PDB file of C-alpha atoms (C1' of nucleotides) in Angstrom:
ATOM      1  CA  MET A   1      32.076 148.776  -7.296  1.00  0.00           C
ATOM      2  CA  GLU A   2      30.003 150.951  -9.785  1.00  0.00           C
ATOM      3  CA  GLN A   3      30.123 150.634 -13.545  1.00  0.00           C
ATOM      4  CA  GLU A   4      31.239 154.172 -13.909  1.00  0.00           C
ATOM      5  CA  ALA A   5      34.152 153.810 -11.540  1.00  0.00           C
ATOM      6  CA  VAL A   6      35.256 150.755 -13.529  1.00  0.00           C
ATOM      7  CA  VAL A   7      35.144 152.498 -16.790  1.00  0.00           C
ATOM      8  CA  THR A   8      37.317 155.365 -15.399  1.00  0.00           C
ATOM      9  CA  ALA A   9      39.683 152.998 -13.857  1.00  0.00           C
ATOM     10  CA  LEU A  10      40.038 151.057 -17.210  1.00  0.00           C
ATOM     11  CA  ALA A  11      40.165 154.180 -19.057  1.00  0.00           C
ATOM     12  CA  ALA A  12      43.220 155.382 -16.861  1.00  0.00           C
ATOM     13  CA  LEU A  13      45.005 152.014 -17.492  1.00  0.00           C
ATOM     14  CA  ALA A  14      44.170 152.252 -21.347  1.00  0.00           C
ATOM     15  CA  GLN A  15      47.034 154.441 -22.274  1.00  0.00           C
ATOM     16  CA  ASP A  16      50.694 153.270 -22.810  1.00  0.00           C
ATOM     17  CA  SER A  17      52.271 155.771 -20.530  1.00  0.00           C
ATOM     18  CA  ARG A  18      49.847 155.366 -17.885  1.00  0.00           C
ATOM     19  CA  LEU A  19      49.968 151.519 -17.744  1.00  0.00           C
ATOM     20  CA  ARG A  20      53.881 151.665 -17.789  1.00  0.00           C
ATOM     21  CA  VAL A  21      53.496 154.098 -14.750  1.00  0.00           C
ATOM     22  CA  PHE A  22      51.078 151.803 -13.010  1.00  0.00           C
ATOM     23  CA  ARG A  23      53.268 148.704 -13.647  1.00  0.00           C
ATOM     24  CA  LEU A  24      56.316 150.515 -12.572  1.00  0.00           C
ATOM     25  CA  LEU A  25      54.498 151.371  -9.182  1.00  0.00           C
ATOM     26  CA  VAL A  26      53.251 147.899  -8.818  1.00  0.00           C
ATOM     27  CA  THR A  27      56.692 146.715  -8.894  1.00  0.00           C
ATOM     28  CA  ALA A  28      57.712 149.537  -6.483  1.00  0.00           C
ATOM     29  CA  GLY A  29      55.358 148.366  -3.901  1.00  0.00           C
ATOM     30  CA  PRO A  30      53.627 150.518  -1.071  1.00  0.00           C
ATOM     31  CA  ASP A  31      56.672 152.739  -0.560  1.00  0.00           C
ATOM     32  CA  GLY A  32      55.899 153.777  -4.047  1.00  0.00           C
ATOM     33  CA  LEU A  33      58.207 156.212  -6.152  1.00  0.00           C
ATOM     34  CA  PRO A  34      58.645 160.174  -6.421  1.00  0.00           C
ATOM     35  CA  ALA A  35      57.070 161.730  -9.597  1.00  0.00           C
ATOM     36  CA  GLY A  36      60.676 162.667 -10.843  1.00  0.00           C
ATOM     37  CA  GLN A  37      61.945 159.224 -10.521  1.00  0.00           C
ATOM     38  CA  ILE A  38      59.049 157.917 -12.642  1.00  0.00           C
ATOM     39  CA  ALA A  39      59.542 160.475 -15.129  1.00  0.00           C
ATOM     40  CA  GLU A  40      63.400 159.723 -15.503  1.00  0.00           C
ATOM     41  CA  GLU A  41      62.687 155.738 -15.488  1.00  0.00           C
ATOM     42  CA  LEU A  42      59.972 156.010 -18.082  1.00  0.00           C
ATOM     43  CA  ALA A  43      61.419 159.055 -20.021  1.00  0.00           C
ATOM     44  CA  ILE A  44      58.207 161.031 -19.755  1.00  0.00           C
ATOM     45  CA  ALA A  45      58.061 164.886 -19.714  1.00  0.00           C
ATOM     46  CA  ALA A  46      57.230 166.093 -16.219  1.00  0.00           C
ATOM     47  CA  ASN A  47      54.159 168.095 -17.075  1.00  0.00           C
ATOM     48  CA  THR A  48      53.146 165.132 -19.321  1.00  0.00           C
ATOM     49  CA  LEU A  49      53.638 162.696 -16.235  1.00  0.00           C
ATOM     50  CA  SER A  50      51.856 164.952 -14.074  1.00  0.00           C
ATOM     51  CA  PHE A  51      48.628 165.084 -16.276  1.00  0.00           C
ATOM     52  CA  HIS A  52      48.866 161.027 -16.458  1.00  0.00           C
ATOM     53  CA  LEU A  53      49.283 160.704 -12.796  1.00  0.00           C
ATOM     54  CA  SER A  54      46.321 162.964 -12.048  1.00  0.00           C
ATOM     55  CA  HIS A  55      44.187 160.368 -14.290  1.00  0.00           C
ATOM     56  CA  LEU A  56      45.595 157.383 -12.066  1.00  0.00           C
ATOM     57  CA  LYS A  57      44.748 159.422  -9.158  1.00  0.00           C
ATOM     58  CA  ALA A  58      41.395 160.272 -10.170  1.00  0.00           C
ATOM     59  CA  ALA A  59      40.569 156.663 -10.879  1.00  0.00           C
ATOM     60  CA  GLY A  60      41.692 155.732  -7.402  1.00  0.00           C
ATOM     61  CA  LEU A  61      44.602 153.624  -8.873  1.00  0.00           C
ATOM     62  CA  VAL A  62      47.296 155.378  -7.094  1.00  0.00           C
ATOM     63  CA  THR A  63      47.901 157.198  -3.946  1.00  0.00           C
ATOM     64  CA  MET A  64      50.103 160.322  -3.370  1.00  0.00           C
ATOM     65  CA  ARG A  65      51.785 161.701  -0.433  1.00  0.00           C
ATOM     66  CA  ARG A  66      54.398 164.447   0.046  1.00  0.00           C
ATOM     67  CA  THR A  67      57.797 163.961   1.346  1.00  0.00           C
ATOM     68  CA  GLY A  68      59.943 167.167   1.531  1.00  0.00           C
ATOM     69  CA  ARG A  69      59.646 168.663  -2.167  1.00  0.00           C
ATOM     70  CA  SER A  70      58.937 165.203  -3.641  1.00  0.00           C
ATOM     71  CA  LEU A  71      55.557 163.697  -4.220  1.00  0.00           C
ATOM     72  CA  ILE A  72      55.414 160.138  -3.791  1.00  0.00           C
ATOM     73  CA  TYR A  73      52.990 157.834  -5.638  1.00  0.00           C
ATOM     74  CA  ALA A  74      52.038 154.358  -4.924  1.00  0.00           C
ATOM     75  CA  ALA A  75      49.784 151.860  -6.621  1.00  0.00           C
ATOM     76  CA  GLU A  76      46.383 151.213  -5.009  1.00  0.00           C
ATOM     77  CA  TYR A  77      46.431 147.586  -5.624  1.00  0.00           C
ATOM     78  CA  GLY A  78      43.007 146.891  -4.142  1.00  0.00           C
ATOM     79  CA  ARG A  79      41.608 149.117  -6.647  1.00  0.00           C
ATOM     80  CA  VAL A  80      42.976 146.940  -9.500  1.00  0.00           C
ATOM     81  CA  GLN A  81      41.499 143.912  -7.731  1.00  0.00           C
ATOM     82  CA  ALA A  82      37.998 145.551  -7.337  1.00  0.00           C
ATOM     83  CA  VAL A  83      38.061 146.253 -11.272  1.00  0.00           C
ATOM     84  CA  ILE A  84      38.847 142.636 -11.739  1.00  0.00           C
ATOM     85  CA  ALA A  85      36.336 141.171  -9.591  1.00  0.00           C
ATOM     86  CA  TYR A  86      33.971 143.410 -11.442  1.00  0.00           C
ATOM     87  CA  LEU A  87      34.948 141.997 -14.956  1.00  0.00           C
ATOM     88  CA  THR A  88      34.826 138.381 -13.982  1.00  0.00           C
ATOM     89  CA  GLU A  89      32.026 138.297 -11.568  1.00  0.00           C
ATOM     90  CA  ASN A  90      28.978 136.377 -12.950  1.00  0.00           C
ATOM     91  CA  CYS A  91      30.690 134.318 -15.275  1.00  0.00           C
ATOM     92  CA  CYS A  92      28.283 132.066 -17.497  1.00  0.00           C
ATOM     93  CA  ARG A  93      25.151 132.492 -15.457  1.00  0.00           C
ATOM     94  CA  ARG A  94      23.037 131.145 -18.177  1.00  0.00           C
ATOM     95  CA  GLN A  95      25.455 128.196 -19.055  1.00  0.00           C
ATOM     96  CA  SER A  96      28.150 125.893 -18.021  1.00  0.00           C
ATOM     97  CA  CYS A  97      31.193 127.611 -16.623  1.00  0.00           C
ATOM     98  CA  CYS A  98      33.850 128.907 -19.192  1.00  0.00           C
ATOM     99  CA  ASP A  99      36.973 127.960 -16.971  1.00  0.00           C
ATOM    100  CA  GLY A 100      37.599 124.853 -19.000  1.00  0.00           C
ATOM    101  CA  THR A 101      35.383 122.620 -17.240  1.00  0.00           C
ATOM    102  CA  ASP A 102      31.746 122.005 -18.205  1.00  0.00           C
ATOM    103  CA  GLU A 103      30.102 122.264 -14.801  1.00  0.00           C
ATOM    104  CA  PRO A 104      27.669 124.854 -13.835  1.00  0.00           C
TER     105      PRO A 104
ATOM    106  CA  MET B   1      50.888 139.087 -23.631  1.00  0.00           C
ATOM    107  CA  GLU B   2      52.416 142.380 -25.144  1.00  0.00           C
ATOM    108  CA  GLN B   3      51.642 145.883 -23.749  1.00  0.00           C
ATOM    109  CA  GLU B   4      50.022 147.072 -26.901  1.00  0.00           C
ATOM    110  CA  ALA B   5      47.401 144.441 -26.877  1.00  0.00           C
ATOM    111  CA  VAL B   6      46.626 145.078 -23.309  1.00  0.00           C
ATOM    112  CA  VAL B   7      46.210 148.707 -23.748  1.00  0.00           C
ATOM    113  CA  THR B   8      43.836 147.929 -26.699  1.00  0.00           C
ATOM    114  CA  ALA B   9      41.806 145.496 -24.483  1.00  0.00           C
ATOM    115  CA  LEU B  10      41.732 147.925 -21.756  1.00  0.00           C
ATOM    116  CA  ALA B  11      40.523 150.608 -24.190  1.00  0.00           C
ATOM    117  CA  ALA B  12      37.912 148.185 -25.530  1.00  0.00           C
ATOM    118  CA  LEU B  13      36.483 147.482 -22.104  1.00  0.00           C
ATOM    119  CA  ALA B  14      36.850 151.542 -20.872  1.00  0.00           C
ATOM    120  CA  GLN B  15      33.734 152.420 -22.356  1.00  0.00           C
ATOM    121  CA  ASP B  16      30.172 152.229 -20.980  1.00  0.00           C
ATOM    122  CA  SER B  17      28.325 150.461 -23.559  1.00  0.00           C
ATOM    123  CA  ARG B  18      31.108 148.037 -24.259  1.00  0.00           C
ATOM    124  CA  LEU B  19      31.431 147.021 -20.684  1.00  0.00           C
ATOM    125  CA  ARG B  20      27.971 146.346 -20.646  1.00  0.00           C
ATOM    126  CA  VAL B  21      28.067 144.209 -23.670  1.00  0.00           C
ATOM    127  CA  PHE B  22      31.239 142.442 -22.492  1.00  0.00           C
ATOM    128  CA  ARG B  23      29.705 141.600 -19.187  1.00  0.00           C
ATOM    129  CA  LEU B  24      26.417 140.564 -20.769  1.00  0.00           C
ATOM    130  CA  LEU B  25      28.444 138.114 -22.971  1.00  0.00           C
ATOM    131  CA  VAL B  26      30.156 136.819 -19.790  1.00  0.00           C
ATOM    132  CA  THR B  27      26.917 135.902 -18.077  1.00  0.00           C
ATOM    133  CA  ALA B  28      25.987 134.178 -21.519  1.00  0.00           C
ATOM    134  CA  GLY B  29      28.728 131.966 -21.561  1.00  0.00           C
ATOM    135  CA  PRO B  30      30.254 130.277 -24.326  1.00  0.00           C
ATOM    136  CA  ASP B  31      27.136 129.956 -26.300  1.00  0.00           C
ATOM    137  CA  GLY B  32      27.146 133.698 -26.612  1.00  0.00           C
ATOM    138  CA  LEU B  33      24.327 135.704 -28.056  1.00  0.00           C
ATOM    139  CA  PRO B  34      23.274 137.181 -31.461  1.00  0.00           C
ATOM    140  CA  ALA B  35      23.980 140.794 -32.099  1.00  0.00           C
ATOM    141  CA  GLY B  36      20.154 141.666 -32.238  1.00  0.00           C
ATOM    142  CA  GLN B  37      19.623 140.276 -28.809  1.00  0.00           C
ATOM    143  CA  ILE B  38      22.698 142.116 -27.337  1.00  0.00           C
ATOM    144  CA  ALA B  39      21.091 145.386 -28.894  1.00  0.00           C
ATOM    145  CA  GLU B  40      17.635 144.679 -27.589  1.00  0.00           C
ATOM    146  CA  GLU B  41      18.727 143.793 -24.064  1.00  0.00           C
ATOM    147  CA  LEU B  42      21.192 146.900 -23.912  1.00  0.00           C
ATOM    148  CA  ALA B  43      18.991 149.257 -25.729  1.00  0.00           C
ATOM    149  CA  ILE B  44      22.002 150.243 -28.160  1.00  0.00           C
ATOM    150  CA  ALA B  45      21.156 151.044 -31.630  1.00  0.00           C
ATOM    151  CA  ALA B  46      22.240 148.290 -33.910  1.00  0.00           C
ATOM    152  CA  ASN B  47      24.785 150.373 -35.922  1.00  0.00           C
ATOM    153  CA  THR B  48      26.157 151.776 -32.744  1.00  0.00           C
ATOM    154  CA  LEU B  49      26.445 148.076 -31.351  1.00  0.00           C
ATOM    155  CA  SER B  50      28.302 146.849 -34.377  1.00  0.00           C
ATOM    156  CA  PHE B  51      30.945 149.351 -34.083  1.00  0.00           C
ATOM    157  CA  HIS B  52      31.434 148.667 -30.248  1.00  0.00           C
ATOM    158  CA  LEU B  53      31.365 144.899 -31.076  1.00  0.00           C
ATOM    159  CA  SER B  54      33.982 145.286 -33.705  1.00  0.00           C
ATOM    160  CA  HIS B  55      36.194 146.885 -31.084  1.00  0.00           C
ATOM    161  CA  LEU B  56      35.889 144.054 -28.754  1.00  0.00           C
ATOM    162  CA  LYS B  57      36.467 141.548 -31.485  1.00  0.00           C
ATOM    163  CA  ALA B  58      39.610 143.619 -32.586  1.00  0.00           C
ATOM    164  CA  ALA B  59      40.859 143.428 -28.983  1.00  0.00           C
ATOM    165  CA  GLY B  60      40.324 139.752 -28.831  1.00  0.00           C
ATOM    166  CA  LEU B  61      37.738 140.002 -26.098  1.00  0.00           C
ATOM    167  CA  VAL B  62      34.835 138.342 -27.950  1.00  0.00           C
ATOM    168  CA  THR B  63      34.603 135.839 -30.796  1.00  0.00           C
ATOM    169  CA  MET B  64      31.868 135.645 -33.547  1.00  0.00           C
ATOM    170  CA  ARG B  65      30.225 132.978 -35.469  1.00  0.00           C
ATOM    171  CA  ARG B  66      27.431 132.866 -37.960  1.00  0.00           C
ATOM    172  CA  THR B  67      24.308 130.963 -37.473  1.00  0.00           C
ATOM    173  CA  GLY B  68      21.692 131.563 -40.273  1.00  0.00           C
ATOM    174  CA  ARG B  69      21.252 135.338 -40.620  1.00  0.00           C
ATOM    175  CA  SER B  70      22.541 135.889 -36.998  1.00  0.00           C
ATOM    176  CA  LEU B  71      25.888 136.695 -35.948  1.00  0.00           C
ATOM    177  CA  ILE B  72      26.536 135.197 -32.341  1.00  0.00           C
ATOM    178  CA  TYR B  73      29.005 137.023 -30.235  1.00  0.00           C
ATOM    179  CA  ALA B  74      30.623 135.241 -27.316  1.00  0.00           C
ATOM    180  CA  ALA B  75      32.988 136.494 -24.501  1.00  0.00           C
ATOM    181  CA  GLU B  76      36.671 135.125 -25.008  1.00  0.00           C
ATOM    182  CA  TYR B  77      37.260 134.712 -21.273  1.00  0.00           C
ATOM    183  CA  GLY B  78      41.050 133.872 -21.372  1.00  0.00           C
ATOM    184  CA  ARG B  79      41.859 137.167 -23.114  1.00  0.00           C
ATOM    185  CA  VAL B  80      40.624 138.905 -19.941  1.00  0.00           C
ATOM    186  CA  GLN B  81      42.618 136.619 -17.713  1.00  0.00           C
ATOM    187  CA  ALA B  82      45.583 137.305 -19.833  1.00  0.00           C
ATOM    188  CA  VAL B  83      45.088 141.088 -19.280  1.00  0.00           C
ATOM    189  CA  ILE B  84      44.633 140.444 -15.630  1.00  0.00           C
ATOM    190  CA  ALA B  85      47.854 138.513 -15.416  1.00  0.00           C
ATOM    191  CA  TYR B  86      49.640 141.468 -17.154  1.00  0.00           C
ATOM    192  CA  LEU B  87      48.193 144.064 -14.660  1.00  0.00           C
ATOM    193  CA  THR B  88      48.956 141.905 -11.643  1.00  0.00           C
ATOM    194  CA  GLU B  89      52.222 140.444 -12.598  1.00  0.00           C
ATOM    195  CA  ASN B  90      55.599 141.433 -10.847  1.00  0.00           C
ATOM    196  CA  CYS B  91      53.800 143.068  -7.770  1.00  0.00           C
ATOM    197  CA  CYS B  92      56.278 144.736  -5.563  1.00  0.00           C
ATOM    198  CA  ARG B  93      59.477 143.414  -6.544  1.00  0.00           C
ATOM    199  CA  ARG B  94      61.578 146.417  -4.848  1.00  0.00           C
ATOM    200  CA  GLN B  95      59.648 145.826  -1.462  1.00  0.00           C
ATOM    201  CA  SER B  96      57.770 143.219   0.616  1.00  0.00           C
ATOM    202  CA  CYS B  97      54.547 142.244  -0.996  1.00  0.00           C
ATOM    203  CA  CYS B  98      51.232 144.129  -1.044  1.00  0.00           C
ATOM    204  CA  ASP B  99      48.745 141.485  -0.488  1.00  0.00           C
ATOM    205  CA  GLY B 100      48.770 142.005   3.216  1.00  0.00           C
ATOM    206  CA  THR B 101      51.898 139.941   4.416  1.00  0.00           C
ATOM    207  CA  ASP B 102      55.400 141.280   4.590  1.00  0.00           C
ATOM    208  CA  GLU B 103      57.255 138.697   2.876  1.00  0.00           C
ATOM    209  CA  PRO B 104      59.079 139.248  -0.171  1.00  0.00           C
TER     210      PRO B 104
ATOM    211  C1'  DT C   1      13.773 135.845 -58.266  1.00  0.00           C
ATOM    212  C1'  DC C   2      11.896 139.016 -54.956  1.00  0.00           C
ATOM    213  C1'  DC C   3      11.372 140.352 -50.420  1.00  0.00           C
ATOM    214  C1'  DA C   4      12.052 140.510 -45.545  1.00  0.00           C
ATOM    215  C1'  DT C   5      15.356 140.133 -41.782  1.00  0.00           C
ATOM    216  C1'  DG C   6      19.741 140.593 -39.158  1.00  0.00           C
ATOM    217  C1'  DA C   7      23.696 142.943 -39.234  1.00  0.00           C
ATOM    218  C1'  DT C   8      27.574 145.917 -41.075  1.00  0.00           C
ATOM    219  C1'  DT C   9      29.709 149.748 -43.371  1.00  0.00           C
ATOM    220  C1'  DC C  10      30.069 154.621 -44.777  1.00  0.00           C
ATOM    221  C1'  DT C  11      30.012 159.533 -43.674  1.00  0.00           C
ATOM    222  C1'  DA C  12      30.323 163.412 -40.814  1.00  0.00           C
ATOM    223  C1'  DG C  13      30.166 166.213 -36.889  1.00  0.00           C
ATOM    224  C1'  DA C  14      30.550 166.736 -31.657  1.00  0.00           C
ATOM    225  C1'  DA C  15      33.036 165.581 -27.718  1.00  0.00           C
ATOM    226  C1'  DA C  16      37.036 163.743 -25.321  1.00  0.00           C
ATOM    227  C1'  DT C  17      41.942 162.892 -24.880  1.00  0.00           C
ATOM    228  C1'  DA C  18      47.050 163.508 -25.627  1.00  0.00           C
ATOM    229  C1'  DT C  19      50.988 166.417 -25.872  1.00  0.00           C
ATOM    230  C1'  DA C  20      53.987 170.418 -25.339  1.00  0.00           C
ATOM    231  C1'  DG C  21      55.630 174.829 -23.955  1.00  0.00           C
ATOM    232  C1'  DA C  22      55.275 178.523 -20.543  1.00  0.00           C
ATOM    233  C1'  DA C  23      53.917 179.945 -16.165  1.00  0.00           C
ATOM    234  C1'  DA C  24      52.982 179.211 -11.616  1.00  0.00           C
ATOM    235  C1'  DT C  25      52.991 176.815  -6.866  1.00  0.00           C
ATOM    236  C1'  DA C  26      55.153 174.702  -2.725  1.00  0.00           C
ATOM    237  C1'  DT C  27      59.157 173.309  -0.286  1.00  0.00           C
ATOM    238  C1'  DA C  28      63.840 173.585   1.301  1.00  0.00           C
ATOM    239  C1'  DA C  29      68.225 175.530   1.831  1.00  0.00           C
ATOM    240  C1'  DG C  30      71.670 179.373   2.031  1.00  0.00           C
TER     241       DG C  30
ATOM    242  C1'  DC D   1      64.605 187.091   1.713  1.00  0.00           C
ATOM    243  C1'  DT D   2      66.320 184.959  -2.374  1.00  0.00           C
ATOM    244  C1'  DT D   3      67.314 181.014  -4.897  1.00  0.00           C
ATOM    245  C1'  DA D   4      67.081 176.181  -6.597  1.00  0.00           C
ATOM    246  C1'  DT D   5      64.473 172.124  -7.085  1.00  0.00           C
ATOM    247  C1'  DA D   6      60.298 169.350  -7.517  1.00  0.00           C
ATOM    248  C1'  DT D   7      56.116 169.146  -9.437  1.00  0.00           C
ATOM    249  C1'  DT D   8      51.780 170.968 -11.002  1.00  0.00           C
ATOM    250  C1'  DT D   9      48.672 174.064 -13.741  1.00  0.00           C
ATOM    251  C1'  DC D  10      47.394 176.817 -17.740  1.00  0.00           C
ATOM    252  C1'  DT D  11      46.782 177.166 -22.734  1.00  0.00           C
ATOM    253  C1'  DA D  12      46.667 175.739 -27.241  1.00  0.00           C
ATOM    254  C1'  DT D  13      46.701 172.038 -30.800  1.00  0.00           C
ATOM    255  C1'  DA D  14      46.420 167.760 -33.031  1.00  0.00           C
ATOM    256  C1'  DT D  15      44.374 163.341 -32.586  1.00  0.00           C
ATOM    257  C1'  DT D  16      41.030 159.962 -31.423  1.00  0.00           C
ATOM    258  C1'  DT D  17      36.583 158.417 -30.126  1.00  0.00           C
ATOM    259  C1'  DC D  18      31.459 158.195 -29.955  1.00  0.00           C
ATOM    260  C1'  DT D  19      27.160 158.647 -31.972  1.00  0.00           C
ATOM    261  C1'  DA D  20      23.525 158.678 -35.733  1.00  0.00           C
ATOM    262  C1'  DG D  21      21.581 158.638 -40.227  1.00  0.00           C
ATOM    263  C1'  DA D  22      21.675 156.550 -44.691  1.00  0.00           C
ATOM    264  C1'  DA D  23      23.239 152.987 -47.519  1.00  0.00           C
ATOM    265  C1'  DT D  24      24.874 148.423 -48.444  1.00  0.00           C
ATOM    266  C1'  DC D  25      25.684 143.268 -47.678  1.00  0.00           C
ATOM    267  C1'  DA D  26      24.346 138.365 -46.365  1.00  0.00           C
ATOM    268  C1'  DT D  27      21.055 134.843 -45.654  1.00  0.00           C
ATOM    269  C1'  DG D  28      16.560 132.436 -45.700  1.00  0.00           C
ATOM    270  C1'  DG D  29      11.888 131.763 -47.220  1.00  0.00           C
ATOM    271  C1'  DA D  30       7.707 132.852 -50.540  1.00  0.00           C
TER     272       DA D  30
END
DNA sequence: TCCATGATTCTAGAAATATAGAAATATAAG
DNA sequence: CTTATATTTCTATATTTCTAGAATCATGGA
């Protein structure tokens, strides 16, 4: 994963409403939730939520599909895992490791 | 970890220069690096770097200590792990899990 | 004490972001 | 075809963030 994409993903999550949306979708699992239900559960105006969902989608953190009139959003869990991998990779190359032990 | 602190940490990492600084410090390990060396390695102006380091420090992602005239910064690895835990907790409560298996 | 070095703080302007109201789009149902 | 529902897009404004230059602070050595 490239740094630019990681920054975009982190920026997408670095906002109160979006982080709440993402975490709600994480608990919802692969089936996801329609935008309207997200808006209701989190008490966010529909247009504002749409703005935030577009951020999350652009960052690859959620997917969208249509079912009838509803647009269903679901967390793209693998994307977060890639971001996490980027953050933690190459830990302590110049020193012993920082996970508590003193082994290199 | 509380959501507000998580948002602060994510926002601190959601910027190109700061993410590069943090990753450099991760590779440097617990001994950290002096600000001047970070500035040199990443080609960031001293005052700009100081601005970014203060963000990372406020977010709890780095620690600072003085040695002579140098201020040594080191990655606070545990903080990132707490953020990661917050992002990934409560995965798929309403559905079967999203890690590949179909178990709840 | 005086000077050099390492780093931060202050200030200001440019750029990006968040929010809300109004209007528009897509789908479904009568 | 008309209406209702679900959601997005447009527009404008308020706020935050990033960057750079100048000034300041802290430490160590001559």
